[in-house]
Structure formats: structure tokens, C-alpha cells
Coordinates of C-alpha atoms in Angstrom, one line a residue:
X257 CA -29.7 12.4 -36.5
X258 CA -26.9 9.5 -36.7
X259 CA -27.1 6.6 -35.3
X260 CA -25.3 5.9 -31.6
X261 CA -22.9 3.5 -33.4
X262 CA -22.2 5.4 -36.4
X263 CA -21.1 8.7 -34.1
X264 CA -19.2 6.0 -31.9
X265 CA -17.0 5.0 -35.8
X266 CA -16.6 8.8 -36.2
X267 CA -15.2 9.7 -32.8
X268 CA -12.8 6.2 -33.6
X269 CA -11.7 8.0 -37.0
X270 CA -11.3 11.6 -35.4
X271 CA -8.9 9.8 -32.6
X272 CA -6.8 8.0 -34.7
X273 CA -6.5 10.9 -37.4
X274 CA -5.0 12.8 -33.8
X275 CA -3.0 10.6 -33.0
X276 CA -1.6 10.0 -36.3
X277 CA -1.1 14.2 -36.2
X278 CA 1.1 13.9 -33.3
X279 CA 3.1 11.1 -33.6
X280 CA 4.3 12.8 -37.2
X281 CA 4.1 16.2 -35.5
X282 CA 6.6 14.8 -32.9
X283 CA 9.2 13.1 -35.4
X284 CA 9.7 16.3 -37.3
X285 CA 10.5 18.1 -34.1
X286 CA 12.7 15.6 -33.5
X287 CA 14.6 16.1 -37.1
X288 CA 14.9 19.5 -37.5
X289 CA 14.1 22.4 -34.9
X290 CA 12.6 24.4 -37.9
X291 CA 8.8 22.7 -36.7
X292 CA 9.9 23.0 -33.0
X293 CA 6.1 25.1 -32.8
X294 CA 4.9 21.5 -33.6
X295 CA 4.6 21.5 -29.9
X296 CA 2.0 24.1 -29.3
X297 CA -0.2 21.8 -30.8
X298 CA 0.5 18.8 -29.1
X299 CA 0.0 20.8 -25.9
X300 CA -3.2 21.6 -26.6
X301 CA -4.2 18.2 -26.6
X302 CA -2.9 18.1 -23.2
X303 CA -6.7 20.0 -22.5
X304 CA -8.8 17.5 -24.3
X305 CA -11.6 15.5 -22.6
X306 CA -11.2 12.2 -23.9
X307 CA -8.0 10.5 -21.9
X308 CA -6.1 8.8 -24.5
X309 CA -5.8 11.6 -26.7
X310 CA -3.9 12.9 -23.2
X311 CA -2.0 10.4 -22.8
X312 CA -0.7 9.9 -26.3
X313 CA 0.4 14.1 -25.9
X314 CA 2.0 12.8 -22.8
X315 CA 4.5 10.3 -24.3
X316 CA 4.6 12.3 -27.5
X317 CA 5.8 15.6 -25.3
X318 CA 8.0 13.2 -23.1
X319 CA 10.0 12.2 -26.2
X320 CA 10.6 15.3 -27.6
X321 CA 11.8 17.0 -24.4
X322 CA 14.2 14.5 -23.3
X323 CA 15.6 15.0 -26.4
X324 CA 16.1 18.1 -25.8
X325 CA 17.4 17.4 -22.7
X326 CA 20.1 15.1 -23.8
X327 CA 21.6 17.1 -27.0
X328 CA 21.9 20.4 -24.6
X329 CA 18.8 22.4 -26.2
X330 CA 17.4 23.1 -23.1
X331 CA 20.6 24.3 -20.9
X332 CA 20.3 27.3 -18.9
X333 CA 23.4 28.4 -20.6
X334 CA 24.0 27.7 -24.4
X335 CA 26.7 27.2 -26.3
X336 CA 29.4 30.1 -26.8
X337 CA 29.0 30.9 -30.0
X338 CA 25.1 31.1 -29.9
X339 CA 23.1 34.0 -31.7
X340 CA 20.4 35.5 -30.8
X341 CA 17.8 33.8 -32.1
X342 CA 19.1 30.7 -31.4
X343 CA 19.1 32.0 -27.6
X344 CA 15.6 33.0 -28.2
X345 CA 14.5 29.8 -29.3
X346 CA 16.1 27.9 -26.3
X347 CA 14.3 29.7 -23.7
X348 CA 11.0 29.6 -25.5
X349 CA 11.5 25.5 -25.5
X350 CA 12.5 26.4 -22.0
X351 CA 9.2 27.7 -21.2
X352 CA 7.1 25.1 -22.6
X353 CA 9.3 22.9 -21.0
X354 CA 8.2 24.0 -17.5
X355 CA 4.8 24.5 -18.7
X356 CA 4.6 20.3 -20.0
X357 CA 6.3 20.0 -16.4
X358 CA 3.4 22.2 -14.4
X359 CA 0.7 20.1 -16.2
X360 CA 2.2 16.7 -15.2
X361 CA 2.6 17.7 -11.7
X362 CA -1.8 18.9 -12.1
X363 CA -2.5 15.6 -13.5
X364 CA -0.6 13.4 -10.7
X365 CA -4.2 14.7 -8.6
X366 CA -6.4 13.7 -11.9
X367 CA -9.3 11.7 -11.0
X368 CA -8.2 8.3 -13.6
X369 CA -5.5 6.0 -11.8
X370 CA -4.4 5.2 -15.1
X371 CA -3.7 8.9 -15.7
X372 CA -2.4 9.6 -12.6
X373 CA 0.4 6.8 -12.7
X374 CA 1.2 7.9 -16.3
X375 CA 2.1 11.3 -15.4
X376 CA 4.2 9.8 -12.6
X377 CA 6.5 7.9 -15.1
X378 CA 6.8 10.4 -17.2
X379 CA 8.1 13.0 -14.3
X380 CA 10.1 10.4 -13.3
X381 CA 11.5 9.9 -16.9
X382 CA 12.4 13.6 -17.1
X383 CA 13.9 13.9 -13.7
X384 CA 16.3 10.6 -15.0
X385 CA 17.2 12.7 -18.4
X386 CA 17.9 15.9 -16.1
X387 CA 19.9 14.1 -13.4
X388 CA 21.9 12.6 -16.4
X389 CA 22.1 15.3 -18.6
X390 CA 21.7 18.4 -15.7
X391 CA 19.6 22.0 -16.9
X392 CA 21.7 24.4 -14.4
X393 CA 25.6 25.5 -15.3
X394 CA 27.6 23.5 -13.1
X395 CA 29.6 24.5 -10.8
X396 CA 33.5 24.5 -11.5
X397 CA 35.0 21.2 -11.1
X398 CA 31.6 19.5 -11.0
X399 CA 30.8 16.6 -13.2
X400 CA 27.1 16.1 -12.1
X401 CA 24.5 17.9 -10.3
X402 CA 21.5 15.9 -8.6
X403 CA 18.0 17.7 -9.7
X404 CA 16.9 18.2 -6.0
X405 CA 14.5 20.9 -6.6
X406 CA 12.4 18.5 -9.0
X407 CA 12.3 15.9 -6.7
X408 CA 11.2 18.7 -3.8
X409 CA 8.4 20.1 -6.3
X410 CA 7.2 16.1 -7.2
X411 CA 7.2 15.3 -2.9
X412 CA 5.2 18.7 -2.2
X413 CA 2.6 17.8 -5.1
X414 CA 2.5 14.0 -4.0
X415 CA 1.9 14.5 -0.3
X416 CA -1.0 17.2 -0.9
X417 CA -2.9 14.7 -2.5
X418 CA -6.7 14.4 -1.4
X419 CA -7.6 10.8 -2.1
X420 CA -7.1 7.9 -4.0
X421 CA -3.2 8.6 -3.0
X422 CA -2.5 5.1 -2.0
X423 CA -1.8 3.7 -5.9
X424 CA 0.1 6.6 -6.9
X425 CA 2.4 6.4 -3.7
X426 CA 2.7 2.8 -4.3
X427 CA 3.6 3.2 -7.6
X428 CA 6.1 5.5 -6.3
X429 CA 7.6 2.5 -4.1
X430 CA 9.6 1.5 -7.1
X431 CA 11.8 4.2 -7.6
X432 CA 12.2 4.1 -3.7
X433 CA 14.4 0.7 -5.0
X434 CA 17.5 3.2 -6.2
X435 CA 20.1 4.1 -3.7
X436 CA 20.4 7.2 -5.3
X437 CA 16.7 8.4 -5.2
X438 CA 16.0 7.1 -1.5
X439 CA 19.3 9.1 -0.5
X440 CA 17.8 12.1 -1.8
X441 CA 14.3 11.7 -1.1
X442 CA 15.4 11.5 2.8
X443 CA 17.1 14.7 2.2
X444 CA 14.3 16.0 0.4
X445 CA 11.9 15.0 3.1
X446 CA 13.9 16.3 6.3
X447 CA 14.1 20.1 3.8
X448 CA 10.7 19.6 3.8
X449 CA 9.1 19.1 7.3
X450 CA 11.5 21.2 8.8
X451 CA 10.0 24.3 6.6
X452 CA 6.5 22.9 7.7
X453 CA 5.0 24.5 11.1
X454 CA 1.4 23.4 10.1
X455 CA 0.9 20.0 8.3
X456 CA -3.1 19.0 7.8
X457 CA -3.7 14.8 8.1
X458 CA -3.8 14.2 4.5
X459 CA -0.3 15.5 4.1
X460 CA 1.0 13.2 7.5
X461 CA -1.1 10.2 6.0
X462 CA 0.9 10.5 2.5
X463 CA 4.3 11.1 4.4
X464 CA 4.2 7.9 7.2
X465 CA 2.6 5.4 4.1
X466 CA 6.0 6.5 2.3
X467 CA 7.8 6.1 5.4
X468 CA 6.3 2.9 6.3
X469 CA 7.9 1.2 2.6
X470 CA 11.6 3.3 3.4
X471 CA 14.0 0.7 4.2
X472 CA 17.7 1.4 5.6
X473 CA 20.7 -0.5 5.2
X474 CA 23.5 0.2 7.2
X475 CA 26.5 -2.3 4.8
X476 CA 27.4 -1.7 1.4
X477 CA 26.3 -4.0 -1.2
X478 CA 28.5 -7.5 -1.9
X479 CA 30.3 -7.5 -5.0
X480 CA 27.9 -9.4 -6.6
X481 CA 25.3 -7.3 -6.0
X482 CA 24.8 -4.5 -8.8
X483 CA 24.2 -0.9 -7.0
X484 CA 21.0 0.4 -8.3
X485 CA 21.7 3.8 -9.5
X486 CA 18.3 5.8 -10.9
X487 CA 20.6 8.9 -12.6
X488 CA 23.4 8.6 -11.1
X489 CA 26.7 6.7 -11.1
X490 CA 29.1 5.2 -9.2
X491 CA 31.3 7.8 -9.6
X492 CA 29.0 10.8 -8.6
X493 CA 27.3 8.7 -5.9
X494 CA 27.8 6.5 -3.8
X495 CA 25.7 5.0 -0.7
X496 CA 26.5 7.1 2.8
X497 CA 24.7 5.5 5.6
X498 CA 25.6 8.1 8.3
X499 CA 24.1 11.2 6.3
X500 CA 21.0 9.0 5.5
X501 CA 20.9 8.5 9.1
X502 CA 20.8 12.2 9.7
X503 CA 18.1 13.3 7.3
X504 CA 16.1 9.9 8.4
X505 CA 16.2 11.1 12.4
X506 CA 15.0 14.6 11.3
X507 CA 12.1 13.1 9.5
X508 CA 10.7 11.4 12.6
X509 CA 11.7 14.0 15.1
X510 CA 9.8 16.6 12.8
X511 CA 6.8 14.3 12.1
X512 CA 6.0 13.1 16.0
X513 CA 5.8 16.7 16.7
X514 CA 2.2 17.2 14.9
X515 CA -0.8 15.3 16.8
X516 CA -1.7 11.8 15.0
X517 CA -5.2 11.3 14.2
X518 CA -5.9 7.3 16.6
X519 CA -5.5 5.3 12.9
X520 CA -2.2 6.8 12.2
X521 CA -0.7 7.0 15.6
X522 CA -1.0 3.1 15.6
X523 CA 0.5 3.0 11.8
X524 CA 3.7 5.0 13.5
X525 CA 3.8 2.3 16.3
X526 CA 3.5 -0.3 14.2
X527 CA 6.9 0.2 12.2
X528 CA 8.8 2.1 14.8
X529 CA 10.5 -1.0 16.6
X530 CA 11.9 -2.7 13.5
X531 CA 12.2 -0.2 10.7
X532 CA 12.9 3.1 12.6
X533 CA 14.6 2.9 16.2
X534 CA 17.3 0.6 14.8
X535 CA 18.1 3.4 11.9
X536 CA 17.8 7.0 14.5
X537 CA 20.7 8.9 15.5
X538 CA 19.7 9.1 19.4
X539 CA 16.3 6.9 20.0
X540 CA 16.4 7.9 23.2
X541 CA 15.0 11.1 21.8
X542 CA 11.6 8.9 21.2
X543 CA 11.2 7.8 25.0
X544 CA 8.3 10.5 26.1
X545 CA 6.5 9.8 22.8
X546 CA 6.8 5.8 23.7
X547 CA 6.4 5.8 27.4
X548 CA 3.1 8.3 26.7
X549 CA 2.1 5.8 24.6
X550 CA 2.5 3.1 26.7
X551 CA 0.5 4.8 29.0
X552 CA -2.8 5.1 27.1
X553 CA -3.8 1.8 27.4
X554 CA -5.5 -0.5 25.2
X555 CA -4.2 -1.4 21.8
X556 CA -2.2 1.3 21.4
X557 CA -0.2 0.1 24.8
X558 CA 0.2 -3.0 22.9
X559 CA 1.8 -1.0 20.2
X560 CA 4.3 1.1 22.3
X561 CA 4.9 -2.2 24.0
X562 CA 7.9 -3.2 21.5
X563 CA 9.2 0.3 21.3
X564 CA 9.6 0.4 25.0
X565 CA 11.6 -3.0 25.7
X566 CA 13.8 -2.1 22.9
X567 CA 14.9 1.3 24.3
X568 CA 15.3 -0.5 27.6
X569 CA 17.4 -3.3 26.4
X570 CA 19.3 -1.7 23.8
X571 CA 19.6 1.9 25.1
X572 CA 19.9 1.5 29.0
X573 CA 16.2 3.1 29.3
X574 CA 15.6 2.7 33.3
X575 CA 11.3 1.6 33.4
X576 CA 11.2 0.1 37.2
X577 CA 7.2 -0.3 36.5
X578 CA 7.5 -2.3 33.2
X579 CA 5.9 -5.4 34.2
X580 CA 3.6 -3.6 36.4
X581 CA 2.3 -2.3 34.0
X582 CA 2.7 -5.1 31.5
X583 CA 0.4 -7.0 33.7
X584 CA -2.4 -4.3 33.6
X585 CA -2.6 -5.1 29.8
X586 CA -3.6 -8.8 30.6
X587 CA -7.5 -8.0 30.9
X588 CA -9.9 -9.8 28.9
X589 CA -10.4 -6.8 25.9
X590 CA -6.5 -8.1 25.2
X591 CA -8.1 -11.4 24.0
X592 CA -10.3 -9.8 21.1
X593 CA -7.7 -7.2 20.1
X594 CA -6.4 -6.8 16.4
X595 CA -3.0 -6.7 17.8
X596 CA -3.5 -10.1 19.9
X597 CA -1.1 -12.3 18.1
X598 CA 2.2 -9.3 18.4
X599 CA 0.9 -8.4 21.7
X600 CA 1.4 -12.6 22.6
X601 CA 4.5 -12.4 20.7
X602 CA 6.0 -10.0 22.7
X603 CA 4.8 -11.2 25.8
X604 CA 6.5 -14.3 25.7
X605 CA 9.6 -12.1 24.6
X606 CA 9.4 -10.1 27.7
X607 CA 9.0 -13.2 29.8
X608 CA 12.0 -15.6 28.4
X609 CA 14.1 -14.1 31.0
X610 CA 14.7 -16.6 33.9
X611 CA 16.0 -14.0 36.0
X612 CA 12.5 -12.0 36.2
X613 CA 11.6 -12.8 40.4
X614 CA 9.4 -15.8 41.1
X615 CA 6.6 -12.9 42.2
X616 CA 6.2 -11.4 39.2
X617 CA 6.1 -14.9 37.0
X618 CA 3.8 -16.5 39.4
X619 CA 1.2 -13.2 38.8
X620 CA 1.7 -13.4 35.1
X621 CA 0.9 -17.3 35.2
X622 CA -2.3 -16.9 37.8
X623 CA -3.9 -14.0 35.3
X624 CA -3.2 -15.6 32.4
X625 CA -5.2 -19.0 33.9
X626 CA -7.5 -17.0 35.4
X627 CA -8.2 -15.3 31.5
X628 CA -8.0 -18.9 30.0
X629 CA -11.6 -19.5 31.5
X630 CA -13.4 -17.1 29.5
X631 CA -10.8 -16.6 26.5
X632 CA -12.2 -18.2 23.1
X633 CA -11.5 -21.5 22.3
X634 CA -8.5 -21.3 19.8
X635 CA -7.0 -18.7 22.7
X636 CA -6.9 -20.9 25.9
X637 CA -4.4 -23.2 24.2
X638 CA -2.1 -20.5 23.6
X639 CA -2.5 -19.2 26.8
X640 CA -2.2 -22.8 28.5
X641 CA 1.0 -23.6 27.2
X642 CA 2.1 -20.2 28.1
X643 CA 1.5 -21.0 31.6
X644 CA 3.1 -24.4 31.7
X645 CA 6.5 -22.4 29.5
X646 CA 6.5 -19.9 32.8
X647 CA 6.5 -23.4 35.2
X648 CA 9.5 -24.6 33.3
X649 CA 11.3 -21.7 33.8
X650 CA 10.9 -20.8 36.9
X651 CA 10.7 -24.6 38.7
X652 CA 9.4 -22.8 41.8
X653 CA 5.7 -22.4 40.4
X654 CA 5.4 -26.0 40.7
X655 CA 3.9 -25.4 44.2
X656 CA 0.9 -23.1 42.5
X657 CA 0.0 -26.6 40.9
X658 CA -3.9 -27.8 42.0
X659 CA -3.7 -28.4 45.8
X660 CA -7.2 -29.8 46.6
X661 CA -5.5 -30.3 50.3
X662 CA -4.9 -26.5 51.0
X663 CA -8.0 -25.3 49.0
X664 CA -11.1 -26.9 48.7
X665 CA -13.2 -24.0 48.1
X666 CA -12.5 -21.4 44.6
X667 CA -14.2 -18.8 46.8
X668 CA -10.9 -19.1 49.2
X669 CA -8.4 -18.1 46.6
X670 CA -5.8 -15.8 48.1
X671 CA -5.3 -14.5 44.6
X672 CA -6.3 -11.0 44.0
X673 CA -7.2 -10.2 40.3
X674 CA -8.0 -6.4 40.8
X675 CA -4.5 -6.0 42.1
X676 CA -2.2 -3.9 40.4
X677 CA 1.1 -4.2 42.8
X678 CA 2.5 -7.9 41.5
X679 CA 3.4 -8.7 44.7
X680 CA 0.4 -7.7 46.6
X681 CA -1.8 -9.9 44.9
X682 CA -0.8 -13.0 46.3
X683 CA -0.4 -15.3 43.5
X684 CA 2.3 -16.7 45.4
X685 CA -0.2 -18.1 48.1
X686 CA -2.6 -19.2 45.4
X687 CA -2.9 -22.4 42.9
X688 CA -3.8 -23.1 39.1
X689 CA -6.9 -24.5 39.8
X690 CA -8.4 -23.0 36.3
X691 CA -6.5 -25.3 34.9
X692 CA -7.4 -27.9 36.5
X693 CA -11.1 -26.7 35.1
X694 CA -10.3 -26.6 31.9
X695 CA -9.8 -30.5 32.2
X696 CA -13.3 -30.5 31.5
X697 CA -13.7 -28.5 28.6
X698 CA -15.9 -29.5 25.7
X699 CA -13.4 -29.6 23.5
X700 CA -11.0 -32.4 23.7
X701 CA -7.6 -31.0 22.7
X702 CA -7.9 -28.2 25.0
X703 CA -9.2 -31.0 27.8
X704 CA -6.1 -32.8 27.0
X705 CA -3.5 -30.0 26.7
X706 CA -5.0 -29.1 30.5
X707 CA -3.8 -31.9 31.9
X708 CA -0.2 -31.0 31.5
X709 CA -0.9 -30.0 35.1
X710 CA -0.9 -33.5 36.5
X711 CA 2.1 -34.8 35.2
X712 CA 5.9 -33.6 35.2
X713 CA 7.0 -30.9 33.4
X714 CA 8.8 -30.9 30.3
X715 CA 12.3 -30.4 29.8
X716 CA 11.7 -28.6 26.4
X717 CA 9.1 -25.5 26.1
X718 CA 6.0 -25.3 24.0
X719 CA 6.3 -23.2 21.3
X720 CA 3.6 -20.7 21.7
X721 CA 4.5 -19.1 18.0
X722 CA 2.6 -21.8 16.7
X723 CA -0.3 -21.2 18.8
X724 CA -0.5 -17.1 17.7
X725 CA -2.5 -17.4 14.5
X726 CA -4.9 -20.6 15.6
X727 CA -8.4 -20.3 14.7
X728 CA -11.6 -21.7 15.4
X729 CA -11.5 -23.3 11.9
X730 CA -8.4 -24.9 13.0
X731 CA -9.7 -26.9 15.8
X732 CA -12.3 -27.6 14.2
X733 CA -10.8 -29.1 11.6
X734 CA -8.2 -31.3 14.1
X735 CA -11.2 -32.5 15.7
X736 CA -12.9 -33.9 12.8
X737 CA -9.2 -35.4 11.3
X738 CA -9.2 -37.9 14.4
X739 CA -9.2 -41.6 13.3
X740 CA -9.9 -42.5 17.0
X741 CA -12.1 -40.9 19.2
X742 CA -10.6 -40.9 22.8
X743 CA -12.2 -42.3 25.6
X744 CA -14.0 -39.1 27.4
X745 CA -16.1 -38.0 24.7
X746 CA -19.1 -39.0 24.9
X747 CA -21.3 -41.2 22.2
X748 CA -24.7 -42.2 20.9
X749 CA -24.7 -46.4 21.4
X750 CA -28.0 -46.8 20.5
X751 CA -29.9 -45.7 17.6
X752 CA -33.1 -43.6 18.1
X753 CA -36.1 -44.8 16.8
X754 CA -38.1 -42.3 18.3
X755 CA -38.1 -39.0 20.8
X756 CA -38.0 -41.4 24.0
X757 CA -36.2 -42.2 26.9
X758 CA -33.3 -45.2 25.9
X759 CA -34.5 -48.7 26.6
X760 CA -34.5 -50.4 29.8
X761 CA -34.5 -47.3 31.7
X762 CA -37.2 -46.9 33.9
X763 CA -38.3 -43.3 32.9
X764 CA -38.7 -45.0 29.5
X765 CA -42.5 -46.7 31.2
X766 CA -43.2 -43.7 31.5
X767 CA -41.9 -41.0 29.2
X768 CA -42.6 -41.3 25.4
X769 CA -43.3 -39.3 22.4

């Protein structure tokens, strides 16, 4: 029996004397058409169980057809003059043609990354040679013919994938770069889902985590700027943002008609505001998917949030209860959110306006106090200097300022929290005496920042952006950066010697361990 390493030499020598067989194998196909059945053997590599050997048929199988491809050998119709056996041999290269093609597309689903991402290329390297050098007679007066059907086949095979899709559709991402192939693969797409009544969650998963890395442009390139072309030119293609409009729309208005599964129904919410309302043919179309949305509550209001305002300040989209029910967001689960730092963002957005009523600011400044006495430390200065930016807008909520004079008990508080009509609950009648409290937090800086309330307001606004992304960490680390410790927090002046009572107080007689 041989030894582990001496069958580990021999299966070295038996892959290298393959490999050696193909690559001359594929030079004299390339030289002379007489050893064209060269490639039967090559393709039955294709089958083999050890991966390189597989790849090495791959490139050696690329090379030969795109060179094909490029001198005409595998047109649909040959040249005039052509005999018979000629003909004959064209559509058997043909024929293995597809059948290099049909493995490619099996192996895009192979269990190796490596393997899968190689078969990728290598499609993609055929589709180039046919886009530049096109199979099908073309029509009269045509000069170029884009290979749509390839691209259809490649999208059907790539969004049917089980798992491990993510690398292979990133991979993908790069030929997204070309005008040419993103123009197509929108009309490819729309073809697509609207021949699709029934599409299981591994196909919508594949689709939006393409859709989420499509980006639209709506100018033409500067002259500077090289047009990326993939197998095209400027003279068969050029960049049409109203058609890419068109197929773009039917994408989105084909996909929000299947149900989401909860993780991607947030993923769609996620890039709707920026990268897809701005890009849609009528966005108004999108309202009942937003305002339902909106209406589920929890993070996945926070979500729709964005998608709303910008249908109501861009599109005329009439939401009387908008702040209504902004305000119903602002309970305590918004502080612990993933979405915490947009959902902030936005809120400030929504609330730059000085010409929202005094009512309506003076609610969103009371529960916003009221959540700053039980929001984590690195959240109640974000949420303090969000109240003080609503006093400097609206100059009238000076009067909700601490009023120990009209209320000297908490338990009086007009205020009610637990009411959801903005103008029923008082806030008006009430006063910011949580912040007031917060003058005697343990922590210094947010002790500090709460006394904002005793003196005048600034002219300029505190930039809450800054405040979105603080962290525990952060304070920490700000505390233990100051050089001099300020006056009310409290210090050791006298070094223990033992567990005891300190000296000269009279529970010292009395008290000692």
C-alpha cells in the first residue's frame, strides 16, 4: 500500500499531466478546426471531482469559444458559399457551445465560492464576445444586437439561488458599473417579474440585495468622464434615463405586490427614500404600501417614516395625522431600537419647521423630557439638546421652563403622557421640570448640559447630528480626559486607613472595623 504522501506526489503528476493535455489540446483547436473534437475532451473534465482540473477546462473552453465567437464560426447563419460539411461542423460547435453554456449556468449554484464566481466571469466573458460579435442574423439596417436572452437566462439562474448567494451577487455588483448592462438588466428585470405570478422568498431576497446596489442617474456623464460601455458602444448605445425610469417603476410596482417576509420588508424601507422614490415614474403609486407601513408601529414605522414626509413634501401627499402619529413613536422601545440614530435624524428633520403650532412643539418637547429620565446615558444628551433646539425655535416654550411657583408638586403635572390628541394632553399648561432633574445626574456632562434650562437661550442650535452615534464609551472616555474636576463632584479628602467612620466625627467613637 503507498504511502499517504507518495499518493499525494502522484495525484500532483496526474494533475499537471491534465493540465498540460488541455492547454495543448486548446491551442490546436485554436490553429486549425481539423482537432475541433479536441473539445469533447476538455468537456469531460468539466465532470471531474477535483476543482482545479474544472476550472482550468473552464478558461480553456472560454478561450476557445470566444474565438469562435469573434472569427464568425459560431453564427446562426454562415457564410454564402458554405458546404455542407462546413455547415455541419458549425452547428455541432454550436451545440457544444450551449452545452459549455448550460454547465456554467449549473456551476453558478456549486457549493465552492471560488467556483461559483469563476463561472460568473466566464458567462460574463461570453456574453461581452456575443454582445460584440452577435450569434443571431441581424436584422436589416442593424449594426448590433444586445444578447438580452443571455442576460434573462444568467438573472433567472442567479435569483433561484438557495444560499451562499450573497458573494456571487456581490460579485455581480461590478458589472452593474456599465451603463450598458444596468440599462438592460432593468429591462431584463421588469420582463421578468412581470411574467412571475408566484415568487418564493429566496428569489425576492436575491432580487431587492441587487436592487439595493442599483443606482440611477438622471444627467449624462461630463466630458471628462469616460462612459462605461460593457459590449457596447457609443454608437449602438447610449444612456436613456426616461426608459430606465420605466423598467425601474415596473420593478418596484411588481415586487411590493408579493408579501415581504419582517427582515426584508425593512431592507425595502430602508432604500426606498433615497434610492427609489426620487427615480419612480408616479411615487404616489407607493402611498398605501407606505402609509400601511407607517401604521404598523415599531421599527418598521420608523422605516416608513422617511418615505412618508417625502411623498408629502415632494408629491403634495395630504397626512393631516402626521405628527399625531409621529408622537406615538416617541415611547421608550424607540430608545433601544436598531433604527434609533435615522429615526433621531428624521425627527429633527420633521421638526425644523418653525411654522409647526406651538401645541404640537410643546408636546414633542414635554415627551421627549419626560423620556430623557429613563433613556441611557449617551441618549439623554441627544434628547436634551433636542428639547432646548425646539425652545429656540419656537420662543414661546420659554414659559414650560421650571416654574417652582406654579408647581410645587410632580404629582400636579397637567401633562398627560398616555394622550394621543397633541393638544389634549396639555403640555401647554405643564413645565420641563425633568430637566430640571437631570441637574442632578451622576454624570457630569449630562448635569451640566441640563442646566441650559436656567440661563438664556442660544441664538445658534445644538447640533444634534453629533449627538446620534454617542456611546457609553464616549462619555466615558470625556470624563476621564478632564484635567480639572468641576466643583459638584464629589471627592475622597482623606485617605482611609481602615473600614471606619472619617475622623472627628462622632459616629467614629463609636463605629469601627
Amino acid at each position: 500500500m503507498a504511502a499517504p504522501s507518495t499518493r499525494k506526489r502522484e495525484s500532483k503528476q496526474n494533475q499537471r499531466e491534465i493540465f498540460d493535455s488541455i492547454k495543448l489540446q486548446t491551442k490546436e483547436v485554436i490553429q486549425s478546426r481539423k482537432n475541433i473534437n479536441n473539445i469533447i475532451d476538455i468537456q469531460s473534465n468539466l465532470e471531474s471531482d477535483e476543482s482545479a482540473v474544472v476550472k482550468a477546462s473552464i478558461k480553456a473552453l472560454d478561450k476557445i469559444f470566444c474565438h469562435f465567437i469573434a472569427n464568425g464560426s459560431l453564427s446562426e447563419q454562415g457564410p454564402v458559399l458554405e458546404t455542407e460539411a462546413d455547415k455541419k461542423v458549425r452547428e455541432w460547435s454550436r451545440e457544444r457551445y450551449q452545452e459549455f453554456q448550460d454547465r456554467l449556468f449549473k456551476l453558478i449554484a456549486a457549493e465552492q465560492i471560488s467556483l461559483q464566481e469563476l463561472s460568473l466571469v466566464h458567462l460574463m466573458h461570453l456574453f461581452q464576445a456575443e454582445g460584440q460579435h452577435p450569434l443571431p442574423k441581424l436584422p436589416e439596417g442593424r449594426e448590433h444586437m444586445f444578447p438580452h436572452e443571455f442576460l434573462e437566462k444568467l438573472m433567472l439562474h442567479m435569483l433561484s439561488l438557495e444560499k451562499e448567494a450573497a458573494p456571487l451577487l456581490t460579485r455581480f455588483q461590478e458589472f452593474m458599473e456599465y451603463e450598458d448592462i444596468l440599462f438592460h438588466l432593468l429591462r431584463v428585470l421588469a420582463k421578468i417579474l412581470k411574467g412571475k405570478s408566484n415568487v418564493d422568498e429566496k428569489f425576492l431576497k436575491n432580487l431587492i440585495h441587487i436592487l439595493e446596489h442599483i443606482t440611477l442617474h438622471n444627467t449624462p456623464p461630463k466630458e471628462e468622464e469616460k462612459t462605461k460601455l460593457f459590449c457596447s458602444n457609443k454608437n449602438h448605445f447610449k444612456w436613456n434615463y426616461g426608459r430606465a425610469k420605466q423598467f425601474f417603476s415596473i420593478i418596484w410596482q411588481q415586487l411590493l405586490k408579493h408579501p415581504l417576509t419582517p427582515s426584508l420588508y425593512k431592507r425595502v424601507l430602508v432604500i426606498l427614500p433615497e434610492k427609489v422614490l426620487p427615480h419612480l415614474d408616479k411615487p404616489l403609486l407607493l402611498t398605501d404600501f407606505l402609509m400601511e407601513s407607517y401604521r404598523i408601529g415599531g421599527a418598521v414605522s420608523i422605516l416608513a417614516l422617511h418615505g412618508v414626509f417625502l411623498l408629502m413634501q415632494s408629491h403634495n401627499l395630504e397626512y393631516p395625522d402626521f405628527y399625531t402619529k409621529l408622537y406615538a413613536l416617541l415611547e421608550p422601545g424607540v430608545l433601544f431600537v436598531k433604527y434609533r440614530a435615522r429615526f433621531f435624524y428624521l425627527l429633527d428633520l420633521f421638526m425644523t419647521s418653525t411654522h409647526i403650532p406651538e401645541y404640537i412643539a410643546a408636546a414633542f418637547a414635554k415627551r421627549l423630557s419626560r423620556l430623557a429620565l429613563i433613556a441611557p446615558a449617551n441618549i439623554v444628551i441627544l434628547l436634551l439638546h433636542f428639547v432646548g433646539n425646539l425652545m429656540i425655535r419656537h420662543r414661546g416654550l420659554a414659559r414650560l421652563m421650571h416654574r417652582p411657583e406654579d408647581q410645587k408638586d410632580i404629582t400636579d403635572d397637567p401633562y398627560i403622557m398616555s394622550e394621543t390628541d397633541l393638544n389634549a394632553c396639555k403640555a401647554t399648561e405643564s413645565s420641563l421640570w425633568e430637566i430640571k432633574t437631570l441637574q442632578s445626574h451622576v454624570l457630569p456632562e449630562i448635569a451640566n448640559t441640563a442646566k441650559f434650562i436656567d440661563r438664556d437661550l442660544p441664538k445658534l442650535e445644538w447640533d444634534v447630528n453629533q449627538d446620534l452615534e454617542t456611546t457609553l464609551e464616549d462619555l466615558l472616555e470625556k470624563e476621564l480626559k478632564r484635567k480639572y474636576p468641576t466643583d459638584d463632584i464629589p471627592i475622597n479628602f482623606e485617605k482611609p486607613t481602615k473600614f471606619a467612620c472619617v475622623k472627628h466625627e462622632k459616629l467614629s467613637a463609636y463605629f469601627e472595623l
